[in-house]
Coordinates of C-alpha atoms in Angstrom, one line a residue:
Chain A
X1 CA -61.8 -74.7 47.6
X2 CA -64.3 -77.3 48.6
X3 CA -66.4 -77.9 51.7
X4 CA -63.5 -77.9 54.1
X5 CA -63.0 -74.2 53.4
X6 CA -66.6 -73.3 54.4
X7 CA -66.3 -74.3 58.1
X8 CA -62.7 -73.8 59.3
X9 CA -63.9 -73.4 62.9
X10 CA -65.4 -76.9 62.9
X11 CA -62.4 -78.4 61.1
X12 CA -60.2 -77.0 63.9
X13 CA -62.3 -78.3 66.8
X14 CA -60.9 -81.5 68.2
X15 CA -63.2 -84.4 68.6
X16 CA -65.7 -83.1 66.1
X17 CA -66.3 -86.3 64.2
X18 CA -68.3 -84.6 61.5
X19 CA -65.7 -81.9 60.8
X20 CA -63.9 -82.7 57.5
X21 CA -60.2 -83.1 57.7
X22 CA -57.7 -82.9 54.8
X23 CA -54.7 -85.2 54.6
X24 CA -51.7 -85.3 52.4
X25 CA -50.6 -88.8 51.4
X26 CA -47.4 -89.8 49.5
X27 CA -48.0 -93.0 47.4
X28 CA -45.8 -95.5 45.7
X29 CA -47.3 -97.8 43.1
X30 CA -46.5 -100.3 40.4
X31 CA -48.5 -98.9 37.5
X32 CA -48.8 -102.2 35.6
X33 CA -52.0 -103.2 37.3
X34 CA -53.8 -99.9 37.0
X35 CA -55.6 -98.0 34.3
X36 CA -53.9 -94.9 35.6
X37 CA -54.6 -92.6 38.4
X38 CA -58.2 -92.0 37.5
X39 CA -60.6 -93.5 35.0
X40 CA -61.1 -91.9 31.7
X41 CA -64.7 -90.7 31.1
X42 CA -66.8 -93.7 30.1
X43 CA -64.5 -96.3 31.7
X44 CA -65.9 -96.5 35.2
X45 CA -65.2 -100.1 35.7
X46 CA -61.4 -99.7 35.3
X47 CA -59.0 -100.4 38.2
X48 CA -57.4 -97.1 39.0
X49 CA -55.2 -95.9 41.9
X50 CA -57.8 -93.3 42.9
X51 CA -60.5 -96.0 42.9
X52 CA -58.4 -98.5 44.9
X53 CA -57.4 -95.8 47.4
X54 CA -61.1 -94.8 47.7
X55 CA -62.1 -98.4 48.4
X56 CA -59.4 -98.7 51.1
X57 CA -60.5 -95.5 52.8
X58 CA -64.2 -96.6 52.7
X59 CA -63.2 -100.0 54.2
X60 CA -61.6 -98.4 57.2
X61 CA -64.7 -96.2 57.8
X62 CA -63.3 -93.1 56.2
X63 CA -65.1 -92.6 52.9
X64 CA -63.3 -89.7 51.1
X65 CA -65.2 -86.8 49.7
X66 CA -62.3 -85.9 47.4
X67 CA -59.2 -87.7 46.3
X68 CA -56.9 -85.5 44.2
X69 CA -53.4 -86.3 42.9
X70 CA -50.4 -84.0 42.0
X71 CA -49.9 -86.0 38.8
X72 CA -52.6 -87.8 37.0
X73 CA -50.4 -90.7 35.9
X74 CA -51.6 -92.7 32.8
X75 CA -52.2 -96.4 32.6
X76 CA -49.0 -98.3 33.3
X77 CA -47.1 -95.4 34.7
X78 CA -45.4 -96.0 38.1
X79 CA -45.0 -93.6 41.1
X80 CA -42.3 -93.5 43.8
X81 CA -43.7 -90.3 45.3
X82 CA -47.1 -89.4 44.1
X83 CA -48.8 -86.8 46.3
X84 CA -52.5 -87.1 47.0
X85 CA -54.9 -85.0 49.0
X86 CA -58.0 -86.6 50.6
X87 CA -60.8 -85.0 52.5
X88 CA -62.2 -87.3 55.2
X89 CA -65.3 -86.8 57.2
X90 CA -63.6 -87.2 60.5
X91 CA -60.4 -86.6 62.5
X92 CA -57.8 -89.3 62.5
X93 CA -54.2 -89.8 63.6
X94 CA -52.1 -89.6 60.4
X95 CA -50.0 -92.6 61.6
X96 CA -53.1 -94.7 62.2
X97 CA -54.4 -93.7 58.8
X98 CA -51.2 -94.7 57.2
X99 CA -51.1 -98.1 59.0
X100 CA -54.7 -98.9 58.4
X101 CA -54.5 -98.0 54.7
X102 CA -51.4 -100.1 54.1
X103 CA -53.1 -103.0 55.8
X104 CA -56.0 -102.7 53.4
X105 CA -54.4 -101.6 50.1
X106 CA -53.4 -104.2 47.6
X107 CA -49.7 -105.1 47.2
X108 CA -49.1 -102.9 44.2
X109 CA -49.8 -99.6 46.1
X110 CA -48.7 -98.3 49.4
X111 CA -48.9 -95.1 51.5
X112 CA -45.3 -93.9 52.3
X113 CA -46.3 -90.8 54.3
X114 CA -49.4 -89.2 55.8
X115 CA -50.0 -85.9 57.5
X116 CA -52.9 -83.6 58.1
X117 CA -52.9 -80.3 56.1
X118 CA -55.0 -77.2 56.3
X119 CA -58.6 -77.4 55.0
X120 CA -58.7 -76.6 51.3
X121 CA -55.2 -77.9 50.6
X122 CA -55.3 -79.6 47.2
X123 CA -52.5 -81.8 45.9
X124 CA -52.9 -80.7 42.2
X125 CA -52.8 -77.0 43.0
X126 CA -50.1 -77.3 45.6
X127 CA -47.7 -79.1 43.2
X128 CA -45.1 -76.4 42.1
X129 CA -42.8 -78.9 40.4
X130 CA -42.5 -82.6 39.6
X131 CA -39.7 -85.0 38.7
X132 CA -40.5 -87.7 36.2
X133 CA -37.9 -90.4 35.4
X134 CA -38.0 -92.3 32.1
X135 CA -35.9 -95.6 32.3
X136 CA -34.5 -97.3 29.2
X137 CA -32.7 -100.7 29.1
X138 CA -30.3 -100.3 26.2
X139 CA -28.8 -103.8 26.4
X140 CA -28.6 -106.0 23.3
X141 CA -31.0 -108.5 24.8
X142 CA -34.3 -107.9 26.6
X143 CA -34.0 -108.0 30.4
X144 CA -36.7 -110.0 32.3
X145 CA -35.8 -108.4 35.6
X146 CA -36.0 -104.9 34.2
X147 CA -39.1 -105.6 32.1
X148 CA -41.5 -103.9 34.5
X149 CA -39.8 -100.5 34.7
X150 CA -37.6 -100.0 31.7
X151 CA -38.4 -99.5 28.1
X152 CA -36.3 -101.9 26.0
X153 CA -34.3 -100.4 23.1
X154 CA -31.7 -102.8 21.8
X155 CA -30.0 -100.4 19.2
X156 CA -27.1 -98.6 20.9
X157 CA -28.1 -95.1 21.6
X158 CA -25.9 -92.0 21.2
X159 CA -26.2 -90.4 24.6
X160 CA -24.0 -87.4 23.6
X161 CA -26.4 -86.6 20.8
X162 CA -29.4 -87.0 23.1
X163 CA -27.7 -84.7 25.7
X164 CA -27.0 -82.1 23.0
X165 CA -30.7 -82.2 22.0
X166 CA -32.2 -82.0 25.5
X167 CA -31.6 -78.3 26.3
X168 CA -33.9 -77.1 23.5
X169 CA -36.8 -78.4 25.6
X170 CA -35.7 -76.7 28.8
X171 CA -37.5 -73.4 29.7
X172 CA -41.0 -72.1 29.0
X173 CA -42.4 -73.2 25.7
X174 CA -45.5 -74.1 23.8
X175 CA -45.2 -77.9 24.0
X176 CA -47.9 -78.7 21.4
X177 CA -45.4 -80.9 19.5
X178 CA -45.2 -83.2 22.5
X179 CA -48.8 -83.0 23.4
X180 CA -51.1 -86.1 23.3
X181 CA -53.8 -86.0 20.7
X182 CA -57.1 -85.1 22.3
X183 CA -55.5 -83.5 25.3
X184 CA -58.0 -81.1 27.0
X185 CA -55.6 -78.7 28.7
X186 CA -56.4 -75.0 28.1
X187 CA -52.9 -74.1 27.1
X188 CA -49.9 -76.0 25.8
X189 CA -47.4 -73.7 27.4
X190 CA -45.3 -75.4 30.2
X191 CA -42.0 -74.8 31.9
X192 CA -39.3 -77.5 32.2
X193 CA -36.5 -76.7 34.7
X194 CA -34.0 -79.3 33.6
X195 CA -33.5 -82.5 31.7
X196 CA -30.8 -84.9 32.7
X197 CA -29.6 -88.0 31.0
X198 CA -27.6 -90.5 33.1
X199 CA -26.3 -94.0 32.4
X200 CA -24.5 -95.5 29.5
X201 CA -25.2 -96.6 25.9
X202 CA -25.6 -100.4 26.1
X203 CA -26.8 -100.3 29.7
X204 CA -29.4 -98.6 31.9
X205 CA -30.3 -95.1 30.9
X206 CA -32.4 -92.7 33.0
X207 CA -34.0 -89.5 31.6
X208 CA -34.9 -87.2 34.5
X209 CA -37.4 -84.4 33.5
X210 CA -38.0 -81.8 36.2
X211 CA -40.8 -79.4 35.3
X212 CA -43.4 -77.1 36.7
X213 CA -46.2 -78.6 34.7
X214 CA -46.7 -81.3 32.2
X215 CA -49.1 -82.0 29.3
X216 CA -50.6 -85.5 28.9
X217 CA -47.9 -87.9 27.4
X218 CA -45.4 -85.0 27.4
X219 CA -42.5 -86.9 29.1
X220 CA -43.2 -90.0 27.0
X221 CA -43.2 -88.0 23.8
X222 CA -40.0 -86.2 24.9
X223 CA -38.4 -89.6 25.6
X224 CA -39.6 -90.9 22.3
X225 CA -38.2 -87.9 20.5
X226 CA -34.8 -88.0 22.3
X227 CA -34.5 -91.8 21.5
X228 CA -34.9 -90.9 17.8
X229 CA -32.0 -88.5 18.3
X230 CA -30.0 -91.3 20.0
X231 CA -30.8 -93.6 17.0
X232 CA -29.6 -90.9 14.6
X233 CA -33.0 -90.4 12.9
X234 CA -33.1 -86.8 14.2
X235 CA -30.0 -84.6 14.6
X236 CA -29.6 -82.8 17.9
X237 CA -30.3 -79.5 16.1
X238 CA -33.7 -80.8 15.0
X239 CA -35.0 -80.6 18.6
X240 CA -35.6 -76.8 18.4
X241 CA -37.3 -77.1 15.0
X242 CA -39.6 -79.9 16.2
X243 CA -40.6 -77.9 19.3
X244 CA -41.1 -74.7 17.3
X245 CA -43.3 -76.6 14.8
X246 CA -46.0 -77.2 17.5
X247 CA -46.8 -80.2 15.3
X248 CA -47.1 -83.5 17.1
X249 CA -46.4 -85.2 13.8
X250 CA -42.8 -83.8 13.8
X251 CA -41.7 -85.4 17.1
X252 CA -40.9 -89.0 17.8
X253 CA -43.3 -91.7 18.9
X254 CA -44.8 -91.9 22.4
X255 CA -42.4 -94.1 24.5
X256 CA -44.1 -97.0 26.4
X257 CA -45.8 -96.2 29.7
X258 CA -44.0 -98.8 31.8
X259 CA -40.7 -96.9 31.5
X260 CA -42.1 -93.8 33.2
X261 CA -42.1 -93.1 37.0
X262 CA -43.4 -90.1 38.9
X263 CA -40.4 -89.8 41.3
X264 CA -41.1 -86.7 43.3
X265 CA -43.5 -83.7 43.8
X266 CA -42.4 -80.4 45.2
X267 CA -45.4 -78.9 47.1
X268 CA -43.8 -77.2 50.2
X269 CA -43.7 -80.3 52.3
X270 CA -40.1 -81.5 53.0
X271 CA -38.7 -79.7 50.0
Chain B
X1 CA -19.3 -137.1 30.7
X2 CA -22.2 -137.9 28.4
X3 CA -22.7 -138.9 24.8
X4 CA -20.7 -136.0 23.4
X5 CA -17.5 -137.4 25.0
X6 CA -17.9 -140.7 23.2
X7 CA -17.5 -139.4 19.7
X8 CA -15.2 -136.3 19.7
X9 CA -14.3 -136.8 16.1
X10 CA -17.8 -136.4 14.9
X11 CA -18.5 -133.5 17.2
X12 CA -15.5 -131.7 15.6
X13 CA -16.5 -132.3 12.1
X14 CA -18.3 -129.3 10.5
X15 CA -21.6 -129.9 8.8
X16 CA -22.3 -133.1 10.6
X17 CA -25.9 -132.4 11.5
X18 CA -26.1 -135.5 13.7
X19 CA -23.0 -134.6 15.8
X20 CA -24.1 -133.4 19.2
X21 CA -22.9 -129.9 20.2
X22 CA -22.6 -128.4 23.6
X23 CA -23.5 -124.8 24.3
X24 CA -23.0 -122.5 27.3
X25 CA -25.9 -120.1 27.9
X26 CA -26.2 -117.3 30.4
X27 CA -29.7 -116.8 31.5
X28 CA -31.6 -114.0 33.3
X29 CA -35.0 -114.7 34.8
X30 CA -37.6 -113.4 37.1
X31 CA -38.1 -116.3 39.5
X32 CA -41.7 -115.4 40.5
X33 CA -43.3 -117.3 37.7
X34 CA -41.2 -120.5 38.1
X35 CA -41.2 -123.5 40.4
X36 CA -37.5 -123.1 40.4
X37 CA -34.8 -124.3 38.0
X38 CA -36.0 -127.9 37.8
X39 CA -39.1 -129.7 39.1
X40 CA -38.9 -131.6 42.3
X41 CA -39.5 -135.3 42.0
X42 CA -43.3 -135.9 41.7
X43 CA -44.0 -132.4 40.4
X44 CA -43.6 -132.9 36.7
X45 CA -46.4 -130.4 35.7
X46 CA -44.6 -127.5 37.4
X47 CA -43.4 -124.5 35.3
X48 CA -39.6 -124.6 35.6
X49 CA -36.8 -122.6 33.9
X50 CA -35.3 -125.9 32.7
X51 CA -38.7 -126.9 31.3
X52 CA -39.4 -123.6 29.6
X53 CA -35.9 -123.6 28.0
X54 CA -36.4 -127.2 26.8
X55 CA -39.7 -126.2 25.2
X56 CA -38.1 -123.2 23.5
X57 CA -35.2 -125.4 22.2
X58 CA -37.6 -128.0 20.9
X59 CA -39.7 -125.3 19.2
X60 CA -36.7 -124.1 17.2
X61 CA -35.9 -127.6 16.1
X62 CA -33.1 -128.2 18.6
X63 CA -34.4 -130.7 21.2
X64 CA -31.8 -130.8 24.0
X65 CA -30.5 -134.1 25.3
X66 CA -29.3 -132.4 28.5
X67 CA -30.0 -129.1 30.2
X68 CA -27.9 -128.5 33.3
X69 CA -27.5 -125.4 35.4
X70 CA -24.6 -124.0 37.5
X71 CA -27.1 -123.2 40.3
X72 CA -30.4 -125.1 40.8
X73 CA -32.3 -122.1 42.0
X74 CA -35.4 -122.7 44.1
X75 CA -39.0 -121.6 43.4
X76 CA -39.2 -117.8 43.3
X77 CA -35.4 -117.2 43.2
X78 CA -34.2 -114.9 40.4
X79 CA -31.1 -115.0 38.2
X80 CA -29.1 -112.3 36.6
X81 CA -26.4 -114.6 35.4
X82 CA -27.4 -118.3 35.6
X83 CA -25.1 -120.5 33.5
X84 CA -26.6 -123.4 31.7
X85 CA -25.1 -126.1 29.5
X86 CA -27.2 -127.7 26.7
X87 CA -26.3 -130.6 24.5
X88 CA -28.0 -130.1 21.1
X89 CA -28.2 -132.7 18.3
X90 CA -26.8 -130.3 15.7
X91 CA -24.4 -127.5 15.0
X92 CA -25.8 -124.0 15.2
X93 CA -24.4 -120.4 15.2
X94 CA -24.4 -119.3 18.8
X95 CA -25.8 -115.9 17.8
X96 CA -28.6 -117.5 15.9
X97 CA -29.3 -119.8 18.8
X98 CA -29.5 -116.8 21.2
X99 CA -31.7 -114.8 18.9
X100 CA -34.1 -117.7 18.1
X101 CA -34.4 -118.6 21.8
X102 CA -35.1 -115.0 22.9
X103 CA -37.8 -114.8 20.3
X104 CA -39.5 -118.0 21.6
X105 CA -38.9 -117.7 25.4
X106 CA -41.5 -116.1 27.5
X107 CA -41.0 -112.6 28.9
X108 CA -39.7 -113.7 32.3
X109 CA -36.6 -115.5 31.0
X110 CA -34.0 -114.5 28.4
X111 CA -30.6 -115.7 27.1
X112 CA -28.0 -113.0 27.6
X113 CA -25.0 -114.9 26.1
X114 CA -24.5 -118.1 24.1
X115 CA -21.3 -119.8 23.0
X116 CA -20.2 -123.3 21.9
X117 CA -18.1 -125.2 24.4
X118 CA -16.1 -128.4 24.1
X119 CA -18.1 -131.6 24.2
X120 CA -18.6 -132.8 27.8
X121 CA -18.6 -129.4 29.3
X122 CA -21.1 -129.3 32.1
X123 CA -22.4 -126.1 33.8
X124 CA -22.8 -127.7 37.2
X125 CA -19.3 -129.2 37.3
X126 CA -17.6 -126.1 35.7
X127 CA -18.9 -123.7 38.3
X128 CA -16.0 -122.9 40.6
X129 CA -17.8 -120.2 42.5
X130 CA -21.1 -118.3 42.5
X131 CA -22.3 -115.0 43.8
X132 CA -25.7 -114.8 45.3
X133 CA -27.3 -111.5 46.4
X134 CA -30.0 -111.3 49.0
X135 CA -31.9 -108.0 48.9
X136 CA -33.8 -106.5 51.9
X137 CA -36.1 -103.5 51.9
X138 CA -35.7 -102.1 55.4
X139 CA -38.1 -99.1 55.0
X140 CA -40.9 -98.5 57.5
X141 CA -43.5 -99.2 54.8
X142 CA -43.7 -102.0 52.3
X143 CA -42.5 -100.9 48.8
X144 CA -44.7 -102.0 45.8
X145 CA -41.9 -101.2 43.3
X146 CA -39.4 -103.4 45.3
X147 CA -41.9 -106.2 46.2
X148 CA -40.7 -108.5 43.4
X149 CA -37.0 -108.6 44.4
X150 CA -36.6 -107.4 48.0
X151 CA -37.6 -109.1 51.3
X152 CA -39.5 -106.5 53.4
X153 CA -38.3 -106.1 57.0
X154 CA -39.8 -103.0 58.6
X155 CA -37.9 -103.1 61.9
X156 CA -34.6 -101.1 61.6
X157 CA -31.7 -103.5 61.3
X158 CA -28.4 -103.0 63.0
X159 CA -26.0 -103.4 60.1
X160 CA -22.9 -103.1 62.2
X161 CA -24.0 -106.1 64.3
X162 CA -24.8 -108.1 61.1
X163 CA -21.3 -107.2 59.7
X164 CA -19.7 -108.3 62.9
X165 CA -21.5 -111.7 62.7
X166 CA -20.8 -112.4 59.0
X167 CA -17.1 -113.4 59.1
X168 CA -17.9 -116.4 61.3
X169 CA -19.5 -118.0 58.2
X170 CA -16.6 -117.3 55.8
X171 CA -14.2 -120.1 55.1
X172 CA -14.7 -123.9 54.9
X173 CA -17.2 -125.2 57.4
X174 CA -19.8 -127.8 58.0
X175 CA -22.9 -125.8 57.2
X176 CA -25.5 -128.2 58.6
X177 CA -26.9 -125.4 60.7
X178 CA -27.9 -123.6 57.5
X179 CA -29.0 -126.7 55.5
X180 CA -32.5 -127.2 54.3
X181 CA -34.4 -130.1 56.0
X182 CA -34.4 -133.1 53.6
X183 CA -31.4 -131.8 51.6
X184 CA -29.8 -134.8 49.8
X185 CA -26.2 -133.5 49.4
X186 CA -23.6 -136.1 50.4
X187 CA -21.7 -133.6 52.6
X188 CA -22.6 -130.4 54.4
X189 CA -19.1 -129.0 54.1
X190 CA -18.9 -125.9 51.8
X191 CA -16.5 -122.9 51.3
X192 CA -17.7 -119.3 51.4
X193 CA -15.1 -116.8 50.1
X194 CA -16.7 -113.6 51.3
X195 CA -19.9 -112.1 52.7
X196 CA -20.5 -108.4 52.1
X197 CA -23.3 -106.3 53.5
X198 CA -24.0 -103.0 51.7
X199 CA -26.7 -100.4 52.0
X200 CA -28.2 -98.7 55.1
X201 CA -30.6 -99.4 57.9
X202 CA -34.0 -98.0 56.9
X203 CA -33.2 -98.4 53.2
X204 CA -32.1 -101.0 50.7
X205 CA -29.7 -103.6 52.0
X206 CA -27.8 -106.1 49.9
X207 CA -26.1 -109.2 51.3
X208 CA -23.6 -110.6 48.8
X209 CA -22.5 -114.2 49.4
X210 CA -19.6 -115.4 47.3
X211 CA -18.9 -119.1 47.7
X212 CA -17.5 -122.2 46.0
X213 CA -20.6 -124.2 46.7
X214 CA -23.9 -123.9 48.4
X215 CA -26.4 -126.2 50.2
X216 CA -30.1 -125.9 49.5
X217 CA -31.5 -122.8 51.2
X218 CA -28.0 -122.0 52.5
X219 CA -28.0 -118.3 51.5
X220 CA -31.6 -117.8 52.6
X221 CA -30.9 -119.4 56.0
X222 CA -27.7 -117.3 56.3
X223 CA -29.8 -114.2 55.5
X224 CA -32.5 -115.2 58.0
X225 CA -29.8 -115.7 60.6
X226 CA -28.1 -112.4 60.0
X227 CA -31.4 -110.6 60.1
X228 CA -32.0 -112.0 63.5
X229 CA -28.6 -110.6 64.5
X230 CA -29.7 -107.2 63.0
X231 CA -32.9 -107.4 65.0
X232 CA -30.9 -108.1 68.2
X233 CA -32.4 -111.6 68.8
X234 CA -28.9 -113.0 68.2
X235 CA -25.6 -111.3 69.3
X236 CA -22.8 -111.2 66.7
X237 CA -20.9 -113.7 68.8
X238 CA -23.7 -116.2 68.5
X239 CA -22.8 -116.7 64.9
X240 CA -19.9 -119.0 65.5
X241 CA -21.9 -121.0 68.1
X242 CA -24.8 -121.5 65.7
X243 CA -22.5 -122.7 62.9
X244 CA -20.6 -125.0 65.3
X245 CA -23.9 -126.5 66.6
X246 CA -24.6 -128.0 63.1
X247 CA -28.2 -127.8 64.3
X248 CA -30.7 -126.1 61.9
X249 CA -32.9 -125.3 64.9
X250 CA -30.3 -122.9 66.3
X251 CA -30.1 -120.6 63.2
X252 CA -32.7 -118.1 62.1
X253 CA -35.6 -118.8 59.8
X254 CA -35.4 -119.2 56.0
X255 CA -35.6 -115.8 54.4
X256 CA -38.2 -115.6 51.6
X257 CA -37.2 -116.8 48.1
X258 CA -38.0 -113.6 46.2
X259 CA -35.2 -111.7 47.9
X260 CA -32.6 -114.0 46.4
X261 CA -30.8 -113.6 43.1
X262 CA -28.1 -115.7 41.5
X263 CA -25.9 -112.8 40.2
X264 CA -22.9 -114.5 38.7
X265 CA -21.1 -117.8 38.1
X266 CA -17.3 -118.2 37.8
X267 CA -16.6 -121.1 35.4
X268 CA -13.6 -119.9 33.4
X269 CA -15.6 -117.9 30.8
X270 CA -15.0 -114.2 31.0
X271 CA -13.7 -114.4 34.6

């Protein structure tokens, strides 16, 4: 996969400035200022996490041949533990790379960890599972201090009903009912390992979705659907019917992006 | 105190549109967008919480004669439970007032509670105690998602040393050593009821300061001083000496405003 694979002998040789090296980075970012991880086709001028990281790498003399992420987060979606692979033209101490990048990156994105990985390692392919958290502020009044990271739903939600509905989505299913319109994935079959709902009606609520793969908008559509259960518009038993329908029109609306955070990626490092 | 006191008979009469009414409001705000609770003299054009609240009251047809806060938070300081008294020219359902204000107030400030209080009630005078929380992100790398509310200190802090130093500041003392230059308070004597430090070195740390009264910058100067203890620049035993010196130059630097939040006010309502 990629040019690093084609010359492993040179990549292993120390001091070879021209040998490409692959690094694994863990990123945290506040999604509000970004048009997502990468620009959609035809939107090249957008500010993206991939673009900002590429500029920072170029500014420290390490233009990256490839920058790939485990989860291609959408506009407004945050990350506490996004994993990225970058192929750089030269060898570099991971600690120096981390420090240099954090000095150049803007305040809304930071590199939490950096290590060198074998040539050909690719963050997207290496991701075996991911944890997304959807945060809801269920207070009666909007919360200025939570506005950046929580979706605001003032109507008291029935958490027990939401918890009763959630298991229908766990396991391997065709998630067409929760798939964004225009999504280009080859198949809609994905596997969710668990869905956990914590917090309390009237307060902070967190929906943790642990899965092996996700369709575009899948977590936000799942959150929107469970919120409709919490509001009483859907019964818990409707969840299985909605999923089986494979019809996006049967599920709830797409919950807002700013409530969603990519919390963690499982890719064999520090699992 | 104030015009409401001068005509209690009219204030009590229902339907008297011209009788002033006093309301107690609880506010939450993100301090980043404000030049503090109220403008400093000579800075009338500043965006302040008091000013924004006054504009919102005027926009709903309730221009306020007086808007007073329990804690006059500085520029950049947040509030989860600021208490405010407002004197309005007419009677109003507190729930309607809350809803109308939240519809008009900008996204970085909200009214969490509203109730009518006896004429003459004054949020500043009624406040018997306040809880301020100072938040520190002690990770090795800056945290974009914590940047709004945590001061970033990358050097690992010795929490046990900080905990050993804190009790020296609890009780009734002359806090001149922690007083902002140019502070206009008549006396520097204040009473702190407790100081609690929670969290962990290398992670999130919260410094909770519960006191009956505070000088300008007092919590931020206390945080700055305890951080110097955590860094090993001061020994825990230095705390008593610094306080007794009454010399601002002996204490640590003023910690940044964005780490500070006014969490709660005790004024007899819902205590």
